[in-house]
Structures are given as structure tokens and as C-alpha cells.
Coordinates of C-alpha atoms and ligand atoms in Angstrom, one line a residue:
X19 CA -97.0 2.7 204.9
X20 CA -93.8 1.4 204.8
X21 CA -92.9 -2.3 204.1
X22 CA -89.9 -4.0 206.2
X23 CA -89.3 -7.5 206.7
X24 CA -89.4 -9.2 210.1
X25 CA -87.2 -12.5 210.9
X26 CA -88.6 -12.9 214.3
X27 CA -92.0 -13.8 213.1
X28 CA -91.0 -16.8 211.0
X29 CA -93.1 -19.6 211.8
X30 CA -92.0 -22.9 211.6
X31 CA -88.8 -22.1 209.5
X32 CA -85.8 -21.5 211.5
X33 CA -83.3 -18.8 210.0
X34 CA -80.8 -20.7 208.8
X35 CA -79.4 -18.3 206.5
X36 CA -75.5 -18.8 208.2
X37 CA -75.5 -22.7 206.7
X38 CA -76.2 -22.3 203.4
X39 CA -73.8 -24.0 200.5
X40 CA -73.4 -22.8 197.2
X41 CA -73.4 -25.4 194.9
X42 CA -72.3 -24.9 190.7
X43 CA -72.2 -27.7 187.9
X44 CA -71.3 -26.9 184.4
X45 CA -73.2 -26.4 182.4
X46 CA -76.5 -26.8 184.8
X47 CA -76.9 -23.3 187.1
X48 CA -76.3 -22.8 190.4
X49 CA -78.1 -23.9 193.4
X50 CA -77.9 -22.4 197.2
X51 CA -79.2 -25.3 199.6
X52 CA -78.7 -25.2 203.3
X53 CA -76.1 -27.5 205.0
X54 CA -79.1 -30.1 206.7
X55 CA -80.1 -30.8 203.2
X56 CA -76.5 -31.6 201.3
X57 CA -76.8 -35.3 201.4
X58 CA -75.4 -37.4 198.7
X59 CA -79.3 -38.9 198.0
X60 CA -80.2 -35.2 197.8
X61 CA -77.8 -33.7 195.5
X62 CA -77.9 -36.6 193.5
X63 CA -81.7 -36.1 193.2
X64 CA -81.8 -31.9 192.6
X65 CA -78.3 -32.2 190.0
X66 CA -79.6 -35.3 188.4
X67 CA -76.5 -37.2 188.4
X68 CA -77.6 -40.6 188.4
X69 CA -75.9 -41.7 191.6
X70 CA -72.3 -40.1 189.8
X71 CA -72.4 -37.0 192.1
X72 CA -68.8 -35.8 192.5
X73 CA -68.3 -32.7 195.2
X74 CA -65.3 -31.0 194.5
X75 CA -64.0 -27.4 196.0
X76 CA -62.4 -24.7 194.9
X77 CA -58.6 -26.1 195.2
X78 CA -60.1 -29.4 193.1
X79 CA -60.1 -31.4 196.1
X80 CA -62.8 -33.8 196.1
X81 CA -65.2 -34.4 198.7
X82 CA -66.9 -38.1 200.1
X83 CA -70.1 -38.5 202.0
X84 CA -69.6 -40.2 205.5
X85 CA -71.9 -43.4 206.2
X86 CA -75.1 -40.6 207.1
X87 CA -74.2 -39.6 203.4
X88 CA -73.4 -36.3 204.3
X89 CA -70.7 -34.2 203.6
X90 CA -68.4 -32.1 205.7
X91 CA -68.9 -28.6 203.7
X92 CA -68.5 -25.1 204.9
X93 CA -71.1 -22.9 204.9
X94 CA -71.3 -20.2 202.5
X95 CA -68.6 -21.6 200.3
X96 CA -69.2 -22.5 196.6
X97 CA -68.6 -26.5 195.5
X98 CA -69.0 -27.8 191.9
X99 CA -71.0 -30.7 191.4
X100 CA -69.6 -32.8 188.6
X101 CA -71.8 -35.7 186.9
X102 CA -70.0 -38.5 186.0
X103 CA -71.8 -39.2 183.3
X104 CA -71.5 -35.9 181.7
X105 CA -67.6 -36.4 182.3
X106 CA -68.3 -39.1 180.2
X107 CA -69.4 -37.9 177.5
X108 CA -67.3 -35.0 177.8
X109 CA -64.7 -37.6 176.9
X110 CA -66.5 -38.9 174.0
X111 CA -66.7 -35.6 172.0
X112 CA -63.2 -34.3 172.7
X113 CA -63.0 -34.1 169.2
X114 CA -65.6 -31.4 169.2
X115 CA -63.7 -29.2 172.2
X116 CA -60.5 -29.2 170.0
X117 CA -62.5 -27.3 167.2
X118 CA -64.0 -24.7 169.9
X119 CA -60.8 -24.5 171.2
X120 CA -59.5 -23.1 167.9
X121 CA -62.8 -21.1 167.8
X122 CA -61.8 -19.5 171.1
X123 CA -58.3 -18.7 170.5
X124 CA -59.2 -16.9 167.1
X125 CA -61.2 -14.2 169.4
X126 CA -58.3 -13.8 172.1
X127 CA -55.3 -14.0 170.5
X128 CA -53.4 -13.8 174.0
X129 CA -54.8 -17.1 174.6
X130 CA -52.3 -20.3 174.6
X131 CA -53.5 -23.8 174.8
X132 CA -52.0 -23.2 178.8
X133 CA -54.1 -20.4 179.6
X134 CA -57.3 -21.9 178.4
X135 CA -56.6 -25.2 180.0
X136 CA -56.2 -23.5 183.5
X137 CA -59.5 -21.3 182.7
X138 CA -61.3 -24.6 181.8
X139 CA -60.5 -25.9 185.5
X140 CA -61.1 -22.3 187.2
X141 CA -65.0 -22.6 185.7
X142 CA -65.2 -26.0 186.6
X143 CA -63.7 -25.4 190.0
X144 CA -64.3 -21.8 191.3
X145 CA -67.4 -20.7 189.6
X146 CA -68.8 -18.2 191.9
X147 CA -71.9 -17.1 190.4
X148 CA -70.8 -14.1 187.7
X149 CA -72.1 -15.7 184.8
X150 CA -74.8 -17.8 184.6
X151 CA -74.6 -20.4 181.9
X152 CA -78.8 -20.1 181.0
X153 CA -78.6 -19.5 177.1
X154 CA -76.5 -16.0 178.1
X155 CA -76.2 -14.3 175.0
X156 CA -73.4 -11.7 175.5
X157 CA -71.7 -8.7 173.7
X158 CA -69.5 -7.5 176.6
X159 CA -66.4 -5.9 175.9
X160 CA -66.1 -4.2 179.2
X161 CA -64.4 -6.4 181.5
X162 CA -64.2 -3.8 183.9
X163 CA -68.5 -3.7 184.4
X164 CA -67.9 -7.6 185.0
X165 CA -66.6 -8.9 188.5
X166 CA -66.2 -12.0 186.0
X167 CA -63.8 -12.0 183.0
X168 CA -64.9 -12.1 179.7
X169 CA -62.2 -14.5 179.0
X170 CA -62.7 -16.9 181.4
X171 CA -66.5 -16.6 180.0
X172 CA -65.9 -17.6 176.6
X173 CA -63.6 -20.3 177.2
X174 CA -66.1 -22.5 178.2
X175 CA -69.1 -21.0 176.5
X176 CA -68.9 -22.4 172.9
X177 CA -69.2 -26.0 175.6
X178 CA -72.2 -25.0 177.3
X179 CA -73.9 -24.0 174.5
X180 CA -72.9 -27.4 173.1
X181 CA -74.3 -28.9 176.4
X182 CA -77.3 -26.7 176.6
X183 CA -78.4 -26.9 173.3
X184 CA -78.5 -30.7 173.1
X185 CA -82.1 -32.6 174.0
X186 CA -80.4 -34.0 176.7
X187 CA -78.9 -31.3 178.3
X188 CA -82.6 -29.6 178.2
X189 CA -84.5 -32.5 179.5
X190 CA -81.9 -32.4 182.9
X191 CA -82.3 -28.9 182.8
X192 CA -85.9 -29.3 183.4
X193 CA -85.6 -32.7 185.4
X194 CA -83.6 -30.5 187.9
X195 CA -86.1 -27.9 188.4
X196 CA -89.0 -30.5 188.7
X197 CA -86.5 -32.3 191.4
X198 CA -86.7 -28.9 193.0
X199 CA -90.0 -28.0 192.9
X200 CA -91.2 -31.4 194.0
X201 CA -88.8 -31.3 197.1
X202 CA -89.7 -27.7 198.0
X203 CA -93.7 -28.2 197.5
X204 CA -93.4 -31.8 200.0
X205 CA -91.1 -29.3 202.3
X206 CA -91.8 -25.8 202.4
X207 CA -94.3 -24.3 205.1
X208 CA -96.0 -21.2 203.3
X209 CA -96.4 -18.1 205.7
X210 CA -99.2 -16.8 204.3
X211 CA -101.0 -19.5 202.5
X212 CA -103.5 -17.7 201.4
X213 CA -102.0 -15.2 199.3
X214 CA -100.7 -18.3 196.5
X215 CA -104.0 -18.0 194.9
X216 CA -105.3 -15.2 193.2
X217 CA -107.7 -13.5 194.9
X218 CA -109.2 -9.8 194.1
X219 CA -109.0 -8.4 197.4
X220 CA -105.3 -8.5 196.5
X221 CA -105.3 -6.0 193.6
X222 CA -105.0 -2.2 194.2
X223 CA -108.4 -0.2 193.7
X224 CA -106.7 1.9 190.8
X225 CA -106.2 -1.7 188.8
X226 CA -109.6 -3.4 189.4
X227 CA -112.2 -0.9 188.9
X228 CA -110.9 0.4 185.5
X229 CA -110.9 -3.5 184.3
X230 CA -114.3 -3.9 186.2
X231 CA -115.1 -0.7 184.1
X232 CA -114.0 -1.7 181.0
X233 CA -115.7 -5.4 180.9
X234 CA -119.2 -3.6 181.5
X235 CA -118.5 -0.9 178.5
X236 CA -115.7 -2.8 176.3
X237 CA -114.3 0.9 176.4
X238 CA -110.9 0.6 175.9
X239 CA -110.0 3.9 177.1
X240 CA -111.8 3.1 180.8
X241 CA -109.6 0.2 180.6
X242 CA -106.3 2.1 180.3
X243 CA -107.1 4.5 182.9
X244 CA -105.4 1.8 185.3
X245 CA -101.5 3.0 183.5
X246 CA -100.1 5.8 183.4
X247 CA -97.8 6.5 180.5
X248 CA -94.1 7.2 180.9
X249 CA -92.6 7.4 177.5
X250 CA -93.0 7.2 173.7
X251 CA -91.7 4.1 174.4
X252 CA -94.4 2.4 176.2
X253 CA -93.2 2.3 179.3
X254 CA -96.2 2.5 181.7
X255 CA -96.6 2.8 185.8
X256 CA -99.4 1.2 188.0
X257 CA -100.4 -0.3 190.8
X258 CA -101.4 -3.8 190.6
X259 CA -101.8 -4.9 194.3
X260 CA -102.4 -3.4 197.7
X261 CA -99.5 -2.5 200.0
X262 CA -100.6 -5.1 202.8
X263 CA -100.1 -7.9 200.0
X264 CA -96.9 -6.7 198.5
X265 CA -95.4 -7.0 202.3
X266 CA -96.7 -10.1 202.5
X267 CA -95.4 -10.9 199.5
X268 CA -91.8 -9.9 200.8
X269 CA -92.0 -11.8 203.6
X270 CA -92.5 -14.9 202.5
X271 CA -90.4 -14.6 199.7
X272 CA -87.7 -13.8 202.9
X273 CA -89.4 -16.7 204.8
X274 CA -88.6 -18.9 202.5
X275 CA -84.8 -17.8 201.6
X276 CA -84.6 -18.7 205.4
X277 CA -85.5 -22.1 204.6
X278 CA -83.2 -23.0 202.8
X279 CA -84.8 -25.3 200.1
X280 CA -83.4 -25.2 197.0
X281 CA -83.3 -21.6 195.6
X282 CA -82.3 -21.5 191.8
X283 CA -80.8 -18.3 190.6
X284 CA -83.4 -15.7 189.1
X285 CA -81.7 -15.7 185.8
X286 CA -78.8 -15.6 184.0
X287 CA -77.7 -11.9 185.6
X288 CA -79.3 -11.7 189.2
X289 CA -77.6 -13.4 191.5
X290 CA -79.8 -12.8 194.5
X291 CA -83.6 -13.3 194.9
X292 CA -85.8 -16.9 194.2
X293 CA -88.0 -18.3 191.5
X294 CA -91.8 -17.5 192.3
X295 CA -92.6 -20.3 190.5
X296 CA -90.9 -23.0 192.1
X297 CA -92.2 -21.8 195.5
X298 CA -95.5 -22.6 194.3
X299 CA -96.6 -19.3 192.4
X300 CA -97.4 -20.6 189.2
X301 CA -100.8 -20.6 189.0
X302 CA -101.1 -18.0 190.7
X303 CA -99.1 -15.7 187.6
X304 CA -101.1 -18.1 185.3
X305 CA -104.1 -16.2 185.9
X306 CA -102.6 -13.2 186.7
X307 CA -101.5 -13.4 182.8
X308 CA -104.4 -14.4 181.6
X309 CA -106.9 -12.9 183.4
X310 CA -106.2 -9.2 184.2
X311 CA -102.4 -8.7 182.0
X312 CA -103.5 -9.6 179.0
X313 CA -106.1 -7.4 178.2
X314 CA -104.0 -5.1 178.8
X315 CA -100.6 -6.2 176.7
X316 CA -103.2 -7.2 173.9
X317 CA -104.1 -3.4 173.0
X318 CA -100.5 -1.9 174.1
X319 CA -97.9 -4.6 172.4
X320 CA -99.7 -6.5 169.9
X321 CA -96.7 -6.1 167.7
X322 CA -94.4 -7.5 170.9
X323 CA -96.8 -11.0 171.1
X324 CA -99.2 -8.9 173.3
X325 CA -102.3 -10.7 172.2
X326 CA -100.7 -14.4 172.1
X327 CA -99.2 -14.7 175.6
X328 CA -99.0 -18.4 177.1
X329 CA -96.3 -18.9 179.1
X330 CA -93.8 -16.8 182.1
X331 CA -91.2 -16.8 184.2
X332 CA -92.1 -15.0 187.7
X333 CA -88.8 -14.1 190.2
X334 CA -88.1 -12.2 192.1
X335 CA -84.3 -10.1 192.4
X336 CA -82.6 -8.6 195.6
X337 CA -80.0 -6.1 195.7
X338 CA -77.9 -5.5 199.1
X339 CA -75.9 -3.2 199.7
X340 CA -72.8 -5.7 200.6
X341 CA -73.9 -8.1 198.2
X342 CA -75.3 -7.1 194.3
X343 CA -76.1 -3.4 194.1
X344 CA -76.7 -2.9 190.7
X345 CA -77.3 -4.9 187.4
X346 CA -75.8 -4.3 184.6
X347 CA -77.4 -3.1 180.8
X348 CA -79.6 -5.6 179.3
X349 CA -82.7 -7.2 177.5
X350 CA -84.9 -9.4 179.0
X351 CA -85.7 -12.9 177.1
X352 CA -89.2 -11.9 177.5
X353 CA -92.0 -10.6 175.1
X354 CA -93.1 -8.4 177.9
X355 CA -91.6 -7.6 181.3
X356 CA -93.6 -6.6 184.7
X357 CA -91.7 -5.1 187.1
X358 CA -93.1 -4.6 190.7
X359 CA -91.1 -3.1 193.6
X360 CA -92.3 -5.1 196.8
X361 CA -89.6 -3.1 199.1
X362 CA -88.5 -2.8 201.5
X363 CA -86.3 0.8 202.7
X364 CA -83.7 2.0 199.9
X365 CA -82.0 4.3 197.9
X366 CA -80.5 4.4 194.9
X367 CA -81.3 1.8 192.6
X368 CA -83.3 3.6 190.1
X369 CA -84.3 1.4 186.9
X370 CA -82.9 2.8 183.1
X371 CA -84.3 2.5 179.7
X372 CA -81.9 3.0 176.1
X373 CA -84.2 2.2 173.7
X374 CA -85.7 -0.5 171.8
X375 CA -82.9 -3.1 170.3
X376 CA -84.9 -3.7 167.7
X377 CA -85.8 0.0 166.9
X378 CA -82.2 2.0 166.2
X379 CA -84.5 5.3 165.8
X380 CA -84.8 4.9 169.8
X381 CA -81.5 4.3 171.0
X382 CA -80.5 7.5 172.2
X383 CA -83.4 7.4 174.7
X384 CA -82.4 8.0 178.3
X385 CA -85.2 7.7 181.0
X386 CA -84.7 6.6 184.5
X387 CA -87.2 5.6 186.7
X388 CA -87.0 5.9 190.5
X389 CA -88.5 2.8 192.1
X390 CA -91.5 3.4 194.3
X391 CA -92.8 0.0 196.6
X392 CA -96.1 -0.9 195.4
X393 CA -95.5 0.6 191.9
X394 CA -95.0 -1.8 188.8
X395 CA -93.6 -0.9 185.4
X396 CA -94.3 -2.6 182.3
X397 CA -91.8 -2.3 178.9
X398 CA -91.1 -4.7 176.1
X399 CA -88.8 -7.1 176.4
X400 CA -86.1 -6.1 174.0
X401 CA -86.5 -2.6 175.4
X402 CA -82.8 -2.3 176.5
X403 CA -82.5 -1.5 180.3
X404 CA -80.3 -2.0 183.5
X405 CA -80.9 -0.7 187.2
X406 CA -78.5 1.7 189.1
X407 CA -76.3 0.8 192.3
X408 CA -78.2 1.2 195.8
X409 CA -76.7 4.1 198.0
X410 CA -78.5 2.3 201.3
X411 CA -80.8 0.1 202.4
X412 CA -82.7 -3.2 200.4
X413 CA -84.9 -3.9 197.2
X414 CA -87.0 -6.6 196.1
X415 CA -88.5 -6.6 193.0
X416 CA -90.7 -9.0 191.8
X417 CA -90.1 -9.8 187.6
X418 CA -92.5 -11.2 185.5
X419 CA -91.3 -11.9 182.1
X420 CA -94.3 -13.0 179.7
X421 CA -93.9 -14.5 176.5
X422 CA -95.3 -16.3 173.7
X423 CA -93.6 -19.0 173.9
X424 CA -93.9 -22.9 174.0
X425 CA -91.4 -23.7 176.7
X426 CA -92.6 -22.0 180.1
X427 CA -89.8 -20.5 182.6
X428 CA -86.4 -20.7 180.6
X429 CA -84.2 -18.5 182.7
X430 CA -81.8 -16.2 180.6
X431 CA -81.3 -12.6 179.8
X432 CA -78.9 -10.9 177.1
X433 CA -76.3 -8.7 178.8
X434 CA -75.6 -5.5 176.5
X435 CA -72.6 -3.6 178.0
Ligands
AKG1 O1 -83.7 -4.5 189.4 C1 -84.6 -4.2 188.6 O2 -85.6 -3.5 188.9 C2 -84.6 -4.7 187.2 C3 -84.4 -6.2 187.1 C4 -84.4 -6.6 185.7 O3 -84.3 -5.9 184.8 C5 -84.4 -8.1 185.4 O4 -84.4 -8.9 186.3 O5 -84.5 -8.4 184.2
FE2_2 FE1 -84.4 -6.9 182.9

């Protein structure tokens, strides 16, 4: 069977996908929000700025709401939000950006004080999405794999570490998303409202007899007859839900893109796709982790956290072919990492594995793996990995990142090459 996504079908949600408005603020992610819902009381509420919102474009200019409090923005263009608070304080510890200043300078010596100030206002102003500011750790000396310079990277990063790694700066972090997820669980009309809770007429026959199996004879080996091993590794294949729920799956994912509601990038690397979690898919991945996962990740990665799991980070990421084709060589910030490909028609795309980072004996692994809808991988984390360009067509895959970890759905990922 073959899975395809159907706009006609929407209900309720109109596809409003030609008004949506990028939005950036530094230091606080990136936001795409449909034109009807850029209000002043809105964006105040989602960016946490206190009632200081500032809109500004990509030539600086700033923009006012009209008495309706909305503001005369173009769709598909990209404005910064600025918080006048955090302008503020930017003020107060100017002290502090002198020293990273010198910091930056000492790595690019063709930097002068010019140059950075200009780079400084092209972030602030023009940040299009290339490099999300979510605790990005990254080691890239190949401008040329970036569509965004290194340089204009770094001259701001040493700031929104500063920014990011403040209590403050966390707690807005994660006032924004609950601003979010409150607005999107008062607004959003589900599809297919059933398929937000976990239900086992949802998982493939090949994943629920073994683990049905395996709880009447505690035989680990009937357990792992649901994975089939790739690699030394520990890369493994399986189906974890039926094709009918994987489409659905898809299309709602695309229903609610069409919405419009607030859609956070999937992490620090993916431009394109939507946050499971903050459609209303937490619970569901709670016991999807605890239930059924872990008894799996606790006999294959005890040594990865497999046995102490407690928190994720469910998303999922779309390539297209005239938008993000491929992503680029990475680890995930996850103790382990599912992978599910939901769809839809594609080619191209295949995922790649380099070894372990934190096992040099592996590194000159190369094993590629050619997506299959329906089929999931799972890997560890720090298994280093990146996912070739699509030839045609669309893919949605749906990411799980589990961790042991006391802070649930911090978005970032560590860019290698
Ligand atoms: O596109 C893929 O299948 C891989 C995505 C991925 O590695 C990630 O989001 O961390
Ligand atoms: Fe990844």
C-alpha cells in the first residue's frame, strides 16, 4: 500500500499554507505562524516579550500593529522579533560582548570590529532558518555543506550560549513552548482523534506478538524476534505500527502544518516538519517509551542509558525536493534515537551511519540505509549519521529521541561536518 497525503479531505482546517510568517528572535528559535494569528497580543504571548514585542524585517525597518493589533506582514517572509527587555539587558552586560568579541576575532582573524558589527545586525535581522540557536554544538569547517556561514554563526554564538545558558533564558525557552502548546491544544481540531492515544490495534503484528510472547516466557530471545539486526553497531529495523496508522499519522501531521498554529522547528538542523509533542502526542510517546521501547533499549543499550529512560523529544522532519533535501552529518542529543519513515512517494534520501563518536575503533563504518515507509530504525544517539539528498518526490519521518534525562524535549543536535 502506498501512503500519500490528501489536502482535499481536511476538515475543518482550511489550507492556509500561502499566509504563513516566519518569525526569528535571538536567541529564542524560530516560529512559522499563519498571517490570521500575528497579532501583537499573540506574539507577545508565544515570544514572551512582556508587552515589548518589536517586529522588525529584513532591511531593519520596524513594524507597528494597527488599532486590530495586527500587522501588515507578507506572507512567507521571515521578521525578527526583538524583546525589549532582552535589549535591555543586552545593554547591561555590554561589558561581557566586548570579551566574546575578542574571543571571536582570535578564531577569524579576517574579522574587524566592522565585519562583526554588520554580522551582528544580519542575525538579528535576516535570520532565515540555517542555524538554529538550540544548544548547537558545532565543529563545521565546511562552509560550503552550509547554506549559512560559519562566520556569521559564530559571531553571535558565544551570545546565545550566554543567553541560553542563563536560568532565565531557559525558563522563557520553556514559557514559549507552554505558550504554544496551550494555544495549539485550545485551537487545533485533530483529524483523527483517536490515534493521540496509544492503542494496540495500532502496532504492526511483527512488534506485538514477540513482546506478547516474551511477557508470557520472559525469553529474551522471543522478545528480539520483533528487530532485525543491521550492523555490529546496533543498528536494528522493525516495524512498530500498521501502514493504515502511519498514513494517518501523515496526515494529520500535514493537517495540522495547514493550520497554521504555531509550528516550532524540529530541532537545531531540520528546518521542516513539527513537534509531535506540542500537537498533543506526548502521552502518547510516554507510554510508547515506557511500555513497549524500553524493554527493548534495556537489553540492547544498557551502556547508552537503555535501562533508565524518562524523558523524549518526538518530531517529526520533512524533506522536499524545492525546499531541504538532505541533512547534513550529525549526532543526535539523544541516548537513543527511533526513526520511522511514515512516507509518503520518494527517492533518494537514504539515511548514513560513521560510527560511534564515542568509539574511534568504529569510525570508518559506512552503512547506508534505504528508507522503507512503515519501517523504523533504531541507533544510539552518538552513533554519527546524516541522510542523503532526495532525487524526487517527499519524506516524513517521524524522530523519537529518548534519553535519560531530567529536562524532557530540549531541541538540539551536534552537527559534525
Ligand atoms: O532524515 C532522517 O531520516 C534523519 C533525521 C535525523 O537524523 C534527525 O532528525 O536527527
Ligand atoms: Fe539525527
Amino acid at each position: 500500500m502506498t501512503t500519500s497525503i490528501s489536502s482535499s479531505n481536511n476538515n475543518n482546517n482550511n489550507n492556509i499554507n500561502n499566509e504563513i510568517i516566519h518569525f526569528t528572535s535571538l536567541g529564542y528559535g524560530e516560529l512559522r505562524l499563519a498571517k490570521k494569528y500575528s497579532t501583537k497580543d499573540i506574539l507577545d504571548d508565544l515570544f514572551q516579550t512582556e508587552g515589548g514585542l518589536i517586529v522588525v524585517d529584513g532591511n531593519g525597518e520596524e513594524y507597528f500593529p494597527d488599532e486590530d493589533n495586527n500587522y501588515d506582514l507578507v506572507p512567507n517572509k521571515t521578521y525578527t522579533i526583538v524583546s525589549e527587555k532582552d535589549l535591555d539587558s543586552d545593554t547591561d552586560e555590554s561589558d561581557d560582548d566586548a570579551d566574546e568579541d575578542e574571543t571571536h576575532n582570535e578564531k577569524h582573524d579576517n574579522d574587524n570590529d566592522h565585519e562583526h558589527e554588520h554580522e551582528h545586525e544580519h542575525h538579528q535581522h535576516e535570520h532565515k532558518g540555517c542555524c538554529n540557536t538550540d544548544g548547537h554544538h558545532e565543529h563545521d569547517d565546511n562552509e560550503d555543506s552550509q547554506q549559512c556561514c560559519s562566520k556569521h554563526h559564530n559571531a553571535t554564538k558565544s551570545e546565545l550560549k550566554r543567553i541560553q545558558n542563563s536560568q532565565n533564558g531557559f525558563n522563557k525557552l520553556l514559557k514559549m513552548r507552554e505558550a504554544r502548546i496551550n494555544m495549539i491544544s485550545k485551537l487545533y481540531k485533530r483529524k483523527y482523534p483517536e490515534i493521540f492515544e496509544l492503542r494496540e490495534e495500532y502496532f504492526d503484528k511483527d512488534f506485538i506478538e514477540p513482546i506478547k510472547q516474551y511477557k508470557k516466557t520472559k525469553n529474551q530471545d522471543d522478545l528480539l524476534k520483533a528487530l532485525t539486526k543491521l550492523t555490529e553497531t546496533r543498528i536494528y529495523s522493525f516495524r512498530i505500527f500498521t501502514m493504515e496508522f502511519c498514513t494517518k499519522l501523515l496526515e494529520e501531521i500535514e493537517n495540522f502544518k495547514n493550520t497554521g498554529l504555531p509550528t516550532a522547528r524540529p530541532n537545531s538542523m531540520n528546518n521542516y516538519g513539527a513537534v509531535l509533542d506540542e500537537m498533543g502526542f506526548t502521552e502518547f510517546f510516554k507510554q510508547l517509551r515506557e511500555d513497549y521501547l524500553s524493554l527493548f533499549t534495556s537489553i540492547l543499550y544498557k551502556d547508552y542509558n537503555g535501562e533508565k529512560l524518562n524523558s523524549h523529544h518526538a518530531f517529526a522532519v520533512q524533506y522536499k525536493m524545492d525546499k531541504e533535501k538532505e541533512l547534513g552529518f550529525h549526532y543526535d542529543e539523544s541516548d537513543i534515537t527511533v526513526n520511522l519513515c511514515l512516507g509518503s512517494e520518494f527517492t533518494g534520501g537514504s539515511l548514513y551511519f560513521k560510527g560511534i563518536l564515542d568509539k574511534p575503533e568504529t569510525h570508518n563504518e559506512y552503512f547506508e540505509f534505504k528508507h522503507i515507509p512503515g519501517v523504523a530504525l533504531i541507533h544510539i544517539g552518538v552513533h554519527r549519521h546524516g541522510a542523503l539528498g532526495l532525487t524526487s518526490g517527499e519524506r516524513t519521518n517521524l524522530i523519537l529521541w529518548l534519553r535519560n534525562s531530567n529536562i524532557a524535549d530540549q531541541q538540539s543536535e551536534s552537527k559534525l561536518e
